[in-house]
Each structure stands twice: as structure tokens, then as C-alpha cells.
PDB file of C-alpha atoms in Angstrom:
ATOM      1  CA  UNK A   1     -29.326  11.427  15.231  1.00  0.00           C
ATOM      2  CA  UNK A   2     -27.428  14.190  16.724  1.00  0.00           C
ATOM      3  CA  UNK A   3     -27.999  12.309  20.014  1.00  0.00           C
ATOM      4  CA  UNK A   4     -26.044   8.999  18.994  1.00  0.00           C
ATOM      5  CA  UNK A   5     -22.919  10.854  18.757  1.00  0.00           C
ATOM      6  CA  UNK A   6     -22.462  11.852  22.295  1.00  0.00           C
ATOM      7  CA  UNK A   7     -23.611   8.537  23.164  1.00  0.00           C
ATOM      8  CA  UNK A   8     -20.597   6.688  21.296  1.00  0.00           C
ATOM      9  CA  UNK A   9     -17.604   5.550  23.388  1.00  0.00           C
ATOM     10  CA  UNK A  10     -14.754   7.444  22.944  1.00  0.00           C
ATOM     11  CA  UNK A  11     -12.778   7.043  19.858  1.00  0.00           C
ATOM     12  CA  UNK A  12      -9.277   7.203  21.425  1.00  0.00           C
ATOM     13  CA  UNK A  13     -10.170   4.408  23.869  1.00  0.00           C
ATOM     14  CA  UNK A  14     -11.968   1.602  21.301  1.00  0.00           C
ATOM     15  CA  UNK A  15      -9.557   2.830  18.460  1.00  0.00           C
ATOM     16  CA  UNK A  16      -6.087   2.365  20.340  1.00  0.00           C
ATOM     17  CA  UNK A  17      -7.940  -0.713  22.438  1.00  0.00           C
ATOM     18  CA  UNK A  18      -8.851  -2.206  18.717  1.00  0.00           C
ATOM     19  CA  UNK A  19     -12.604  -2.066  19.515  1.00  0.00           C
ATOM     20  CA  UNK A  20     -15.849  -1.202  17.818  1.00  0.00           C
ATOM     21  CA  UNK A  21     -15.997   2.646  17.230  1.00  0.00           C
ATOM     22  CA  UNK A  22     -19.586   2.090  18.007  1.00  0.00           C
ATOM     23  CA  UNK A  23     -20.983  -0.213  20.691  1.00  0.00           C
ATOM     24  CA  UNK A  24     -16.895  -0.327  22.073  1.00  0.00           C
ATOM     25  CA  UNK A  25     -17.368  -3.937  23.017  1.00  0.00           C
ATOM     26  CA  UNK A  26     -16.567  -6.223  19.070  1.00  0.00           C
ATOM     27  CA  UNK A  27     -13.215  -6.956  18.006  1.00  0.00           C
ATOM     28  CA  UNK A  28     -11.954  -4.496  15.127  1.00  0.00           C
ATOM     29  CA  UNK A  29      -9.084  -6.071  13.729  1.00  0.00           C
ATOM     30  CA  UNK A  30      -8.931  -9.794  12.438  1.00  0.00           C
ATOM     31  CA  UNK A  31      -5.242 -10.812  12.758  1.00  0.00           C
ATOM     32  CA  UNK A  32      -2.782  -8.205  13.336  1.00  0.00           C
ATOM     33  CA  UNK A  33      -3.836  -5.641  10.670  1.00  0.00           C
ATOM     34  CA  UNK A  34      -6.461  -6.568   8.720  1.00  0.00           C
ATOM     35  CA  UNK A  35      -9.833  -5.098   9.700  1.00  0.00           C
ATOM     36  CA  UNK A  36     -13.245  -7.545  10.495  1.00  0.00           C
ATOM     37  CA  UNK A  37     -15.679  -7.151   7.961  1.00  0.00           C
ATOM     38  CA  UNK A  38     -18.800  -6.558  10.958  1.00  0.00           C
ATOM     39  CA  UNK A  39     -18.514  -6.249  14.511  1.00  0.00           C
ATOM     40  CA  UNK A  40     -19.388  -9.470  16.101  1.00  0.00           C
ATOM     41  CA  UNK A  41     -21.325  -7.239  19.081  1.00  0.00           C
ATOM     42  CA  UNK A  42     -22.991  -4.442  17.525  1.00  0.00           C
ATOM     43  CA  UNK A  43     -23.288  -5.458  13.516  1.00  0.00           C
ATOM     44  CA  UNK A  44     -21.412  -2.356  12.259  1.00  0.00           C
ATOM     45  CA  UNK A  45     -20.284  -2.831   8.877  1.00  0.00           C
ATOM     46  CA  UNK A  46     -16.250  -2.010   8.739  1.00  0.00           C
ATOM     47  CA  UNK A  47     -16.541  -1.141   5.314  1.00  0.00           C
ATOM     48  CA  UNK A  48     -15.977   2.604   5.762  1.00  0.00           C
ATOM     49  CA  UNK A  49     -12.766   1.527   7.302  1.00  0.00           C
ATOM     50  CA  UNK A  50      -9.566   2.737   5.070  1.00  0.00           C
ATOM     51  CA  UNK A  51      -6.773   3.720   7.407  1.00  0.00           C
ATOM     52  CA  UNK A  52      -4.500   4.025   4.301  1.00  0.00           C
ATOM     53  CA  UNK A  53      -0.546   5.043   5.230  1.00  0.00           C
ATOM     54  CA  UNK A  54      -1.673   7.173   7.893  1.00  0.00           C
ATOM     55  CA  UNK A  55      -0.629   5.189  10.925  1.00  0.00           C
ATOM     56  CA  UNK A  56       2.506   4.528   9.092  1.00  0.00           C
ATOM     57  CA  UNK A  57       3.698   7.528   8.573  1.00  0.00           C
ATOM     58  CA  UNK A  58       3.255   9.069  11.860  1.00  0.00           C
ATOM     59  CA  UNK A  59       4.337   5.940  13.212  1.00  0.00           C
ATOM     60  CA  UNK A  60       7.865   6.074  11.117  1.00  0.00           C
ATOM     61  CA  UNK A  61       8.045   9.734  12.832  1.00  0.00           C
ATOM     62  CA  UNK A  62       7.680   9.195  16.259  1.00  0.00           C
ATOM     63  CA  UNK A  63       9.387   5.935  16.007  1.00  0.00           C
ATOM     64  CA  UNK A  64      12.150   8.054  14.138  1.00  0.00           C
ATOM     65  CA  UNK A  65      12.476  10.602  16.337  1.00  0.00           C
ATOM     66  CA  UNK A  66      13.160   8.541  19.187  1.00  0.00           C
ATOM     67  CA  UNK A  67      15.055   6.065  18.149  1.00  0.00           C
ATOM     68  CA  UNK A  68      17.396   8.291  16.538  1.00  0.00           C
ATOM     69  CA  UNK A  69      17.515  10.359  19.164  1.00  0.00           C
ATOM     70  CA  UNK A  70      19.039   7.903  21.499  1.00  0.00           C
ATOM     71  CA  UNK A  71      21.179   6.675  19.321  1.00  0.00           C
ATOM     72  CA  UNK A  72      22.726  10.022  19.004  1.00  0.00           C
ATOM     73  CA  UNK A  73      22.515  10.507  22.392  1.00  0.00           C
ATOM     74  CA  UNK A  74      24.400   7.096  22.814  1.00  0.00           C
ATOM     75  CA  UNK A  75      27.232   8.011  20.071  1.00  0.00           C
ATOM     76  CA  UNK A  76      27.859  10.920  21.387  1.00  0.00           C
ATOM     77  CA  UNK A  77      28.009  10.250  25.277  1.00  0.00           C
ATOM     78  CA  UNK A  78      29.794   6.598  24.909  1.00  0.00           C
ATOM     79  CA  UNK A  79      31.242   6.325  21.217  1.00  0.00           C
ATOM     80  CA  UNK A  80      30.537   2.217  20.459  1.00  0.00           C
ATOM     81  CA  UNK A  81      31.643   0.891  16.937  1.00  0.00           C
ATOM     82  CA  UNK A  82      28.633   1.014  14.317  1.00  0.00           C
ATOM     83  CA  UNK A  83      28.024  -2.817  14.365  1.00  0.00           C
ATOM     84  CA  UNK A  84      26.681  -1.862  18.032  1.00  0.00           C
ATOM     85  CA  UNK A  85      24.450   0.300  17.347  1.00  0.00           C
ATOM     86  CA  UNK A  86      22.730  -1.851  14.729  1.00  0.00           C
ATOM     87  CA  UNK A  87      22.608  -4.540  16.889  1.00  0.00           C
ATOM     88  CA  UNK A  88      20.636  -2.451  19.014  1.00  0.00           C
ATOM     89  CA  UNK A  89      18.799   0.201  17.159  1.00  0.00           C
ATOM     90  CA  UNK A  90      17.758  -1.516  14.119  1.00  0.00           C
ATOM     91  CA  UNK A  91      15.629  -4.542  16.363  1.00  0.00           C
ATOM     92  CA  UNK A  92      14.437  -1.631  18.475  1.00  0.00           C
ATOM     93  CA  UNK A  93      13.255   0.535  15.709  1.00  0.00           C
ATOM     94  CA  UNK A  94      10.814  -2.472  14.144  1.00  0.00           C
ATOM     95  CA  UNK A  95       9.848  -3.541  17.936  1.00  0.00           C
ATOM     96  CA  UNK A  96       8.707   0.097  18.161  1.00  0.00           C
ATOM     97  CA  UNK A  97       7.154   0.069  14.787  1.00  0.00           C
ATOM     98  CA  UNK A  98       5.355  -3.137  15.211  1.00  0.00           C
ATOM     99  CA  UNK A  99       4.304  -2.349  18.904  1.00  0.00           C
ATOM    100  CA  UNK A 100       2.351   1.385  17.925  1.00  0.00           C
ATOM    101  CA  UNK A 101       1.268   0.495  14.378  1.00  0.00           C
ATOM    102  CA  UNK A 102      -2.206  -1.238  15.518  1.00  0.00           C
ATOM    103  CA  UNK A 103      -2.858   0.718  17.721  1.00  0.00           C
ATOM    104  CA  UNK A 104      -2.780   3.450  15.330  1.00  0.00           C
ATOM    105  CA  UNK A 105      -4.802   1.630  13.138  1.00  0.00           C
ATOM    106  CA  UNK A 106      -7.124   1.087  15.426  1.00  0.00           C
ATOM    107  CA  UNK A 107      -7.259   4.698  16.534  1.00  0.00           C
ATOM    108  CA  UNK A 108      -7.388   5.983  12.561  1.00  0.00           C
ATOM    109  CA  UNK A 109     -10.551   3.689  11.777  1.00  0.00           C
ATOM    110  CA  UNK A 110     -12.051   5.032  14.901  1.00  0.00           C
ATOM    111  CA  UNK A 111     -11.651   8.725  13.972  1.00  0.00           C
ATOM    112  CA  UNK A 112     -12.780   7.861  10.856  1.00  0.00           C
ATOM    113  CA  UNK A 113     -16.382   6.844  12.343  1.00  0.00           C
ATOM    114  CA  UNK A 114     -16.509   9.385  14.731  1.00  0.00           C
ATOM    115  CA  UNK A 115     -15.984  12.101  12.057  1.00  0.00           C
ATOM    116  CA  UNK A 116     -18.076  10.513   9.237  1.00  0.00           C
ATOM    117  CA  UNK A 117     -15.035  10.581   7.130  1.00  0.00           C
ATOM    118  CA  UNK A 118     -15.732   9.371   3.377  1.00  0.00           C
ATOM    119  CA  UNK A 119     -13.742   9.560   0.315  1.00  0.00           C
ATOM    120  CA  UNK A 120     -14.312  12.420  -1.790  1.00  0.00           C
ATOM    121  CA  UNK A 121     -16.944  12.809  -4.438  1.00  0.00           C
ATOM    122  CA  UNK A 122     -17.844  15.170  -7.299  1.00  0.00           C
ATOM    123  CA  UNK A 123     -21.140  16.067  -6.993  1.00  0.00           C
ATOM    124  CA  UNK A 124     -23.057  16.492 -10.431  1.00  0.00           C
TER     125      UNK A 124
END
């Protein structure tokens, strides 16, 4: 047993590529977010998979923290009126949004495998 974890692919490559954590080669996501019930490939059952608001959040903070940064960076060097900058940091914060949260996903459910992560559980 100890064996079949150094033999898994890594879990930054499947997660952020949206493949199995285990064989690397099935599909993990069906549609744009939701998560296959089985990989096609290997059989693994997704079950375990519960990414939660994890993604999201760190997603809102790097996507935050750059966007907001050049749009300071713009206001301050070049002064444009405010509908400007909604024009173009409002589309740019959801296109970066959109474009890192399945990857993230991806990457989450991944890590999850990897590190046998369960919910938590009184034992009696």
C-alpha cells in the first residue's frame, strides 16, 4: 500500500490538468465544475471529492490582489474617469475568476486523494 503512493502521478499536474488523481489519464470534471461520478480510465469513484469554497476563496485573493493592484497602479499613473475602469476591471476580474477556478478545483480534489483527506468523525 505504501508503494501505490509514490506510484501516483503527481497531484499538481492531473489536478490543475482536470485529470484522474489516480491513473492521470480519465476526465475529472463533467461540464465546467461539476465533478464525474467514476473515472472513465481507471474506475475511481469521485465520491471523496468535496472541494467546498476552497478554490474560491483563494481564487477571489489572487484574483483580488491583482486586479486591484493594476487598477491602482492605472489610477494613479494615468487618472481615467471611474466608468473606465469598470469597463475594464470588472470583465477582467470574472475572466480571471472563471479562467483559475477549475483549475483549482481540479487541483483541490487532487490533494484531497493524495492526502486521504476525509471529513471528520467522532470516534465512539
Amino acid at each position: 500500500m505504501a508503494d501505490e503512493h509514490h506510484t501516483l502521478p503527481s497531484p499538481y499536474s492531473t489536478g490543475l490538468a482536470g485529470r484522474c488523481p489516480r491513473c492521470g489519464e480519465g476526465k475529472l470534471f463533467d461540464g465546467f465544475l461539476k465533478v464525474r461520478p467514476r473515472c472513465a480510465a481507471c474506475g475511481l469513484d469521485f465520491a471523496f471529492a468535496d472541494s467546498a469554497d476552497g478554490p474560491a476563496v483563494f481564487i477571489m485573493l489572487i484574483a483580488g490582489f491583482a486586479v486591484l493592484g493594476a487598477a491602482l497602479y492605472v489610477e494613479i499613473a494615468y487618472e481615467p474617469p471611474i466608468w473606465l475602469h469598470m469597463v475594464i476591471w470588472l470583465p477582467l476580474a470574472v475572466i480571471v475568476c472563471l479562467a483559475l477556478l477549475r483549475p483549482m478545483k481540479g487541483l483541490a480534489v487532487a490533494l484531497q486523494y493524495v492526502n486521504k483527506a476525509e471529513q471528520g468523525r467522532l470516534e465512539k
